[in-house]
Amino acid sequence: MWYVYLLLSLKIHQWYTGSTKDLRKRILNHNEKKNKSTKFGAPWKLIYYEACLSREDARAREKYLKSGMGKRYLKNRLKFFFAKGF
């Protein structure tokens, strides 16, 4: 099982979208500043994820979620979360 996930930086209030096979380990890596792209935003909070059957499916979904349409989808899907001030 592969995962596509969305993290929110509690420090700089930006979000990061990625994919992984081991979601728990990947989030720990982000929060332990082991990822070049996210080390300045730690700590990170998992706010959304989707399970995918294969790496290819996860990568395709990640690519979509990073697109303009995908970002609109996420904002609509998470509108109640963002309405709380996150």
mmCIF file of N, CA and C in Angstrom:
data_model
loop_
_atom_site.group_PDB
_atom_site.id
_atom_site.type_symbol
_atom_site.label_atom_id
_atom_site.label_comp_id
_atom_site.label_asym_id
_atom_site.label_seq_id
_atom_site.Cartn_x
_atom_site.Cartn_y
_atom_site.Cartn_z
ATOM 1 N N MET A 1 0.849 -1.178 0.000
ATOM 2 C CA MET A 1 0.000 0.000 0.000
ATOM 3 C C MET A 1 0.895 1.241 0.000
ATOM 4 N N TRP A 2 0.568 2.173 -0.866
ATOM 5 C CA TRP A 2 1.255 3.454 -0.965
ATOM 6 C C TRP A 2 0.311 4.557 -0.505
ATOM 7 N N TYR A 3 0.885 5.674 -0.087
ATOM 8 C CA TYR A 3 0.084 6.783 0.425
ATOM 9 C C TYR A 3 0.495 8.099 -0.226
ATOM 10 N N VAL A 4 -0.492 8.929 -0.464
ATOM 11 C CA VAL A 4 -0.281 10.321 -0.836
ATOM 12 C C VAL A 4 -0.740 11.121 0.368
ATOM 13 N N TYR A 5 0.041 12.095 0.776
ATOM 14 C CA TYR A 5 -0.271 12.790 2.020
ATOM 15 C C TYR A 5 -0.085 14.289 1.884
ATOM 16 N N LEU A 6 -0.722 15.002 2.778
ATOM 17 C CA LEU A 6 -0.626 16.449 2.845
ATOM 18 C C LEU A 6 -0.237 16.822 4.268
ATOM 19 N N LEU A 7 0.850 17.558 4.372
ATOM 20 C CA LEU A 7 1.321 18.031 5.664
ATOM 21 C C LEU A 7 1.141 19.537 5.739
ATOM 22 N N LEU A 8 0.905 20.027 6.940
ATOM 23 C CA LEU A 8 0.830 21.459 7.181
ATOM 24 C C LEU A 8 1.949 21.832 8.137
ATOM 25 N N SER A 9 2.732 22.843 7.773
ATOM 26 C CA SER A 9 3.789 23.333 8.648
ATOM 27 C C SER A 9 3.174 24.182 9.742
ATOM 28 N N LEU A 10 3.446 23.836 10.969
ATOM 29 C CA LEU A 10 2.944 24.620 12.095
ATOM 30 C C LEU A 10 3.811 25.851 12.325
ATOM 31 N N LYS A 11 4.966 25.914 11.652
ATOM 32 C CA LYS A 11 5.900 27.025 11.801
ATOM 33 C C LYS A 11 5.676 28.103 10.738
ATOM 34 N N ILE A 12 5.609 27.692 9.475
ATOM 35 C CA ILE A 12 5.516 28.665 8.382
ATOM 36 C C ILE A 12 4.157 28.635 7.671
ATOM 37 N N HIS A 13 3.249 27.798 8.142
ATOM 38 C CA HIS A 13 1.868 27.719 7.635
ATOM 39 C C HIS A 13 1.791 27.489 6.127
ATOM 40 N N GLN A 14 2.631 26.600 5.637
ATOM 41 C CA GLN A 14 2.568 26.157 4.252
ATOM 42 C C GLN A 14 2.276 24.669 4.252
ATOM 43 N N TRP A 15 1.837 24.159 3.114
ATOM 44 C CA TRP A 15 1.561 22.736 3.037
ATOM 45 C C TRP A 15 2.504 22.057 2.076
ATOM 46 N N TYR A 16 2.667 20.772 2.298
ATOM 47 C CA TYR A 16 3.571 19.945 1.499
ATOM 48 C C TYR A 16 2.825 18.671 1.111
ATOM 49 N N THR A 17 2.900 18.311 -0.155
ATOM 50 C CA THR A 17 2.270 17.092 -0.651
ATOM 51 C C THR A 17 3.348 16.117 -1.075
ATOM 52 N N GLY A 18 3.223 14.860 -0.652
ATOM 53 C CA GLY A 18 4.201 13.843 -1.018
ATOM 54 C C GLY A 18 3.558 12.472 -1.090
ATOM 55 N N SER A 19 4.391 11.478 -1.411
ATOM 56 C CA SER A 19 3.919 10.092 -1.443
ATOM 57 C C SER A 19 4.978 9.196 -0.819
ATOM 58 N N THR A 20 4.523 8.087 -0.253
ATOM 59 C CA THR A 20 5.437 7.183 0.445
ATOM 60 C C THR A 20 4.779 5.827 0.645
ATOM 61 N N LYS A 21 5.599 4.855 0.951
ATOM 62 C CA LYS A 21 5.094 3.531 1.292
ATOM 63 C C LYS A 21 4.894 3.396 2.803
ATOM 64 N N ASP A 22 5.683 4.128 3.580
ATOM 65 C CA ASP A 22 5.618 4.070 5.041
ATOM 66 C C ASP A 22 5.279 5.461 5.575
ATOM 67 N N LEU A 23 4.011 5.728 5.771
ATOM 68 C CA LEU A 23 3.541 7.063 6.138
ATOM 69 C C LEU A 23 4.095 7.530 7.481
ATOM 70 N N ARG A 24 4.060 6.688 8.474
ATOM 71 C CA ARG A 24 4.546 7.083 9.809
ATOM 72 C C ARG A 24 6.025 7.460 9.783
ATOM 73 N N LYS A 25 6.815 6.632 9.134
ATOM 74 C CA LYS A 25 8.255 6.895 9.055
ATOM 75 C C LYS A 25 8.531 8.181 8.282
ATOM 76 N N ARG A 26 7.777 8.394 7.225
ATOM 77 C CA ARG A 26 7.986 9.586 6.393
ATOM 78 C C ARG A 26 7.669 10.860 7.171
ATOM 79 N N ILE A 27 6.606 10.848 7.955
ATOM 80 C CA ILE A 27 6.261 12.024 8.756
ATOM 81 C C ILE A 27 7.348 12.281 9.798
ATOM 82 N N LEU A 28 7.851 11.220 10.412
ATOM 83 C CA LEU A 28 8.962 11.380 11.355
ATOM 84 C C LEU A 28 10.170 11.995 10.673
ATOM 85 N N ASN A 29 10.479 11.544 9.466
ATOM 86 C CA ASN A 29 11.613 12.106 8.724
ATOM 87 C C ASN A 29 11.414 13.601 8.465
ATOM 88 N N HIS A 30 10.212 13.986 8.117
ATOM 89 C CA HIS A 30 9.938 15.414 7.903
ATOM 90 C C HIS A 30 10.146 16.199 9.197
ATOM 91 N N ASN A 31 9.639 15.685 10.299
ATOM 92 C CA ASN A 31 9.736 16.400 11.567
ATOM 93 C C ASN A 31 11.131 16.347 12.179
ATOM 94 N N GLU A 32 11.935 15.377 11.786
ATOM 95 C CA GLU A 32 13.330 15.309 12.241
ATOM 96 C C GLU A 32 14.264 16.043 11.284
ATOM 97 N N LYS A 33 13.686 16.789 10.354
ATOM 98 C CA LYS A 33 14.410 17.640 9.404
ATOM 99 C C LYS A 33 15.362 16.851 8.513
ATOM 100 N N LYS A 34 14.966 15.644 8.131
ATOM 101 C CA LYS A 34 15.785 14.796 7.271
ATOM 102 C C LYS A 34 15.434 14.967 5.792
ATOM 103 N N ASN A 35 14.477 15.823 5.495
ATOM 104 C CA ASN A 35 14.068 16.079 4.121
ATOM 105 C C ASN A 35 14.457 17.507 3.769
ATOM 106 N N LYS A 36 15.250 17.650 2.725
ATOM 107 C CA LYS A 36 15.752 18.964 2.312
ATOM 108 C C LYS A 36 14.623 19.955 2.033
ATOM 109 N N SER A 37 13.556 19.473 1.437
ATOM 110 C CA SER A 37 12.451 20.358 1.041
ATOM 111 C C SER A 37 11.627 20.860 2.216
ATOM 112 N N THR A 38 11.631 20.147 3.320
ATOM 113 C CA THR A 38 10.732 20.498 4.424
ATOM 114 C C THR A 38 11.436 20.809 5.739
ATOM 115 N N LYS A 39 12.754 20.768 5.773
ATOM 116 C CA LYS A 39 13.437 20.921 7.059
ATOM 117 C C LYS A 39 13.206 22.280 7.718
ATOM 118 N N PHE A 40 12.958 23.313 6.923
ATOM 119 C CA PHE A 40 12.756 24.643 7.502
ATOM 120 C C PHE A 40 11.332 24.866 8.006
ATOM 121 N N GLY A 41 10.428 23.959 7.706
ATOM 122 C CA GLY A 41 9.046 24.130 8.122
ATOM 123 C C GLY A 41 8.630 23.326 9.332
ATOM 124 N N ALA A 42 9.517 22.493 9.859
ATOM 125 C CA ALA A 42 9.165 21.627 10.987
ATOM 126 C C ALA A 42 8.760 22.462 12.194
ATOM 127 N N PRO A 43 7.788 22.025 12.948
ATOM 128 C CA PRO A 43 7.099 20.740 12.897
ATOM 129 C C PRO A 43 5.961 20.723 11.859
ATOM 130 N N TRP A 44 5.693 19.506 11.368
ATOM 131 C CA TRP A 44 4.664 19.265 10.361
ATOM 132 C C TRP A 44 3.538 18.431 10.969
ATOM 133 N N LYS A 45 2.322 18.715 10.530
ATOM 134 C CA LYS A 45 1.151 17.977 11.002
ATOM 135 C C LYS A 45 0.466 17.332 9.794
ATOM 136 N N LEU A 46 0.178 16.053 9.901
ATOM 137 C CA LEU A 46 -0.557 15.351 8.850
ATOM 138 C C LEU A 46 -2.009 15.817 8.882
ATOM 139 N N ILE A 47 -2.489 16.346 7.746
ATOM 140 C CA ILE A 47 -3.875 16.814 7.715
ATOM 141 C C ILE A 47 -4.736 16.048 6.721
ATOM 142 N N TYR A 48 -4.085 15.235 5.846
ATOM 143 C CA TYR A 48 -4.864 14.494 4.853
ATOM 144 C C TYR A 48 -3.985 13.414 4.244
ATOM 145 N N TYR A 49 -4.601 12.261 3.961
ATOM 146 C CA TYR A 49 -3.887 11.241 3.202
ATOM 147 C C TYR A 49 -4.876 10.369 2.448
ATOM 148 N N GLU A 50 -4.363 9.731 1.410
ATOM 149 C CA GLU A 50 -5.128 8.783 0.611
ATOM 150 C C GLU A 50 -4.272 7.542 0.423
ATOM 151 N N ALA A 51 -4.883 6.375 0.449
ATOM 152 C CA ALA A 51 -4.190 5.119 0.179
ATOM 153 C C ALA A 51 -4.299 4.785 -1.304
ATOM 154 N N CYS A 52 -3.208 4.277 -1.869
ATOM 155 C CA CYS A 52 -3.168 3.888 -3.280
ATOM 156 C C CYS A 52 -2.628 2.458 -3.375
ATOM 157 N N LEU A 53 -2.998 1.767 -4.424
ATOM 158 C CA LEU A 53 -2.595 0.369 -4.579
ATOM 159 C C LEU A 53 -1.162 0.191 -5.069
ATOM 160 N N SER A 54 -0.627 1.168 -5.777
ATOM 161 C CA SER A 54 0.717 1.022 -6.317
ATOM 162 C C SER A 54 1.466 2.345 -6.253
ATOM 163 N N ARG A 55 2.776 2.267 -6.440
ATOM 164 C CA ARG A 55 3.602 3.468 -6.460
ATOM 165 C C ARG A 55 3.188 4.379 -7.619
ATOM 166 N N GLU A 56 2.906 3.773 -8.754
ATOM 167 C CA GLU A 56 2.505 4.547 -9.932
ATOM 168 C C GLU A 56 1.210 5.325 -9.674
ATOM 169 N N ASP A 57 0.250 4.663 -9.025
ATOM 170 C CA ASP A 57 -1.012 5.331 -8.685
ATOM 171 C C ASP A 57 -0.770 6.492 -7.714
ATOM 172 N N ALA A 58 0.095 6.258 -6.730
ATOM 173 C CA ALA A 58 0.388 7.290 -5.736
ATOM 174 C C ALA A 58 1.081 8.484 -6.386
ATOM 175 N N ARG A 59 2.034 8.224 -7.267
ATOM 176 C CA ARG A 59 2.746 9.314 -7.953
ATOM 177 C C ARG A 59 1.795 10.118 -8.846
ATOM 178 N N ALA A 60 0.912 9.427 -9.536
ATOM 179 C CA ALA A 60 -0.055 10.116 -10.396
ATOM 180 C C ALA A 60 -0.994 10.975 -9.553
ATOM 181 N N ARG A 61 -1.437 10.454 -8.432
ATOM 182 C CA ARG A 61 -2.338 11.208 -7.556
ATOM 183 C C ARG A 61 -1.608 12.405 -6.945
ATOM 184 N N GLU A 62 -0.350 12.195 -6.545
ATOM 185 C CA GLU A 62 0.457 13.289 -6.004
ATOM 186 C C GLU A 62 0.598 14.401 -7.047
ATOM 187 N N LYS A 63 0.888 14.020 -8.270
ATOM 188 C CA LYS A 63 1.032 14.998 -9.348
ATOM 189 C C LYS A 63 -0.269 15.784 -9.536
ATOM 190 N N TYR A 64 -1.395 15.081 -9.496
ATOM 191 C CA TYR A 64 -2.686 15.757 -9.626
ATOM 192 C C TYR A 64 -2.912 16.728 -8.468
ATOM 193 N N LEU A 65 -2.654 16.289 -7.237
ATOM 194 C CA LEU A 65 -2.910 17.131 -6.070
ATOM 195 C C LEU A 65 -2.015 18.367 -6.052
ATOM 196 N N LYS A 66 -0.891 18.305 -6.735
ATOM 197 C CA LYS A 66 0.002 19.461 -6.823
ATOM 198 C C LYS A 66 -0.393 20.409 -7.953
ATOM 199 N N SER A 67 -1.302 19.980 -8.817
ATOM 200 C CA SER A 67 -1.757 20.819 -9.927
ATOM 201 C C SER A 67 -2.772 21.840 -9.417
ATOM 202 N N GLY A 68 -3.109 22.788 -10.259
ATOM 203 C CA GLY A 68 -4.111 23.794 -9.886
ATOM 204 C C GLY A 68 -5.450 23.177 -9.532
ATOM 205 N N MET A 69 -5.902 22.226 -10.354
ATOM 206 C CA MET A 69 -7.183 21.559 -10.071
ATOM 207 C C MET A 69 -7.096 20.743 -8.788
ATOM 208 N N GLY A 70 -5.959 20.093 -8.570
ATOM 209 C CA GLY A 70 -5.777 19.296 -7.365
ATOM 210 C C GLY A 70 -5.771 20.147 -6.110
ATOM 211 N N LYS A 71 -5.140 21.307 -6.178
ATOM 212 C CA LYS A 71 -5.123 22.216 -5.028
ATOM 213 C C LYS A 71 -6.532 22.712 -4.712
ATOM 214 N N ARG A 72 -7.300 22.991 -5.762
ATOM 215 C CA ARG A 72 -8.696 23.401 -5.539
ATOM 216 C C ARG A 72 -9.491 22.260 -4.905
ATOM 217 N N TYR A 73 -9.247 21.035 -5.366
ATOM 218 C CA TYR A 73 -9.913 19.866 -4.786
ATOM 219 C C TYR A 73 -9.593 19.767 -3.288
ATOM 220 N N LEU A 74 -8.310 19.895 -2.944
ATOM 221 C CA LEU A 74 -7.903 19.787 -1.539
ATOM 222 C C LEU A 74 -8.507 20.912 -0.692
ATOM 223 N N LYS A 75 -8.486 22.117 -1.215
ATOM 224 C CA LYS A 75 -9.052 23.237 -0.464
ATOM 225 C C LYS A 75 -10.544 23.024 -0.212
ATOM 226 N N ASN A 76 -11.250 22.516 -1.201
ATOM 227 C CA ASN A 76 -12.671 22.230 -1.029
ATOM 228 C C ASN A 76 -12.876 21.085 -0.041
ATOM 229 N N ARG A 77 -12.075 20.049 -0.176
ATOM 230 C CA ARG A 77 -12.184 18.872 0.696
ATOM 231 C C ARG A 77 -11.871 19.216 2.148
ATOM 232 N N LEU A 78 -10.947 20.156 2.343
ATOM 233 C CA LEU A 78 -10.482 20.496 3.686
ATOM 234 C C LEU A 78 -10.976 21.860 4.150
ATOM 235 N N LYS A 79 -12.033 22.383 3.544
ATOM 236 C CA LYS A 79 -12.479 23.737 3.866
ATOM 237 C C LYS A 79 -12.842 23.913 5.337
ATOM 238 N N PHE A 80 -13.367 22.883 5.974
ATOM 239 C CA PHE A 80 -13.709 23.010 7.392
ATOM 240 C C PHE A 80 -12.456 23.044 8.254
ATOM 241 N N PHE A 81 -11.435 22.314 7.844
ATOM 242 C CA PHE A 81 -10.165 22.344 8.567
ATOM 243 C C PHE A 81 -9.552 23.739 8.478
ATOM 244 N N PHE A 82 -9.503 24.300 7.262
ATOM 245 C CA PHE A 82 -8.908 25.619 7.079
ATOM 246 C C PHE A 82 -9.770 26.721 7.685
ATOM 247 N N ALA A 83 -11.067 26.501 7.813
ATOM 248 C CA ALA A 83 -11.955 27.494 8.415
ATOM 249 C C ALA A 83 -11.663 27.679 9.901
ATOM 250 N N LYS A 84 -11.021 26.690 10.511
ATOM 251 C CA LYS A 84 -10.686 26.779 11.933
ATOM 252 C C LYS A 84 -9.426 27.604 12.177
ATOM 253 N N GLY A 85 -8.841 28.133 11.101
ATOM 254 C CA GLY A 85 -7.696 29.017 11.277
ATOM 255 C C GLY A 85 -6.357 28.361 11.059
ATOM 256 N N PHE A 86 -6.328 27.203 10.449
ATOM 257 C CA PHE A 86 -5.050 26.551 10.178
ATOM 258 C C PHE A 86 -4.542 26.945 8.823
#
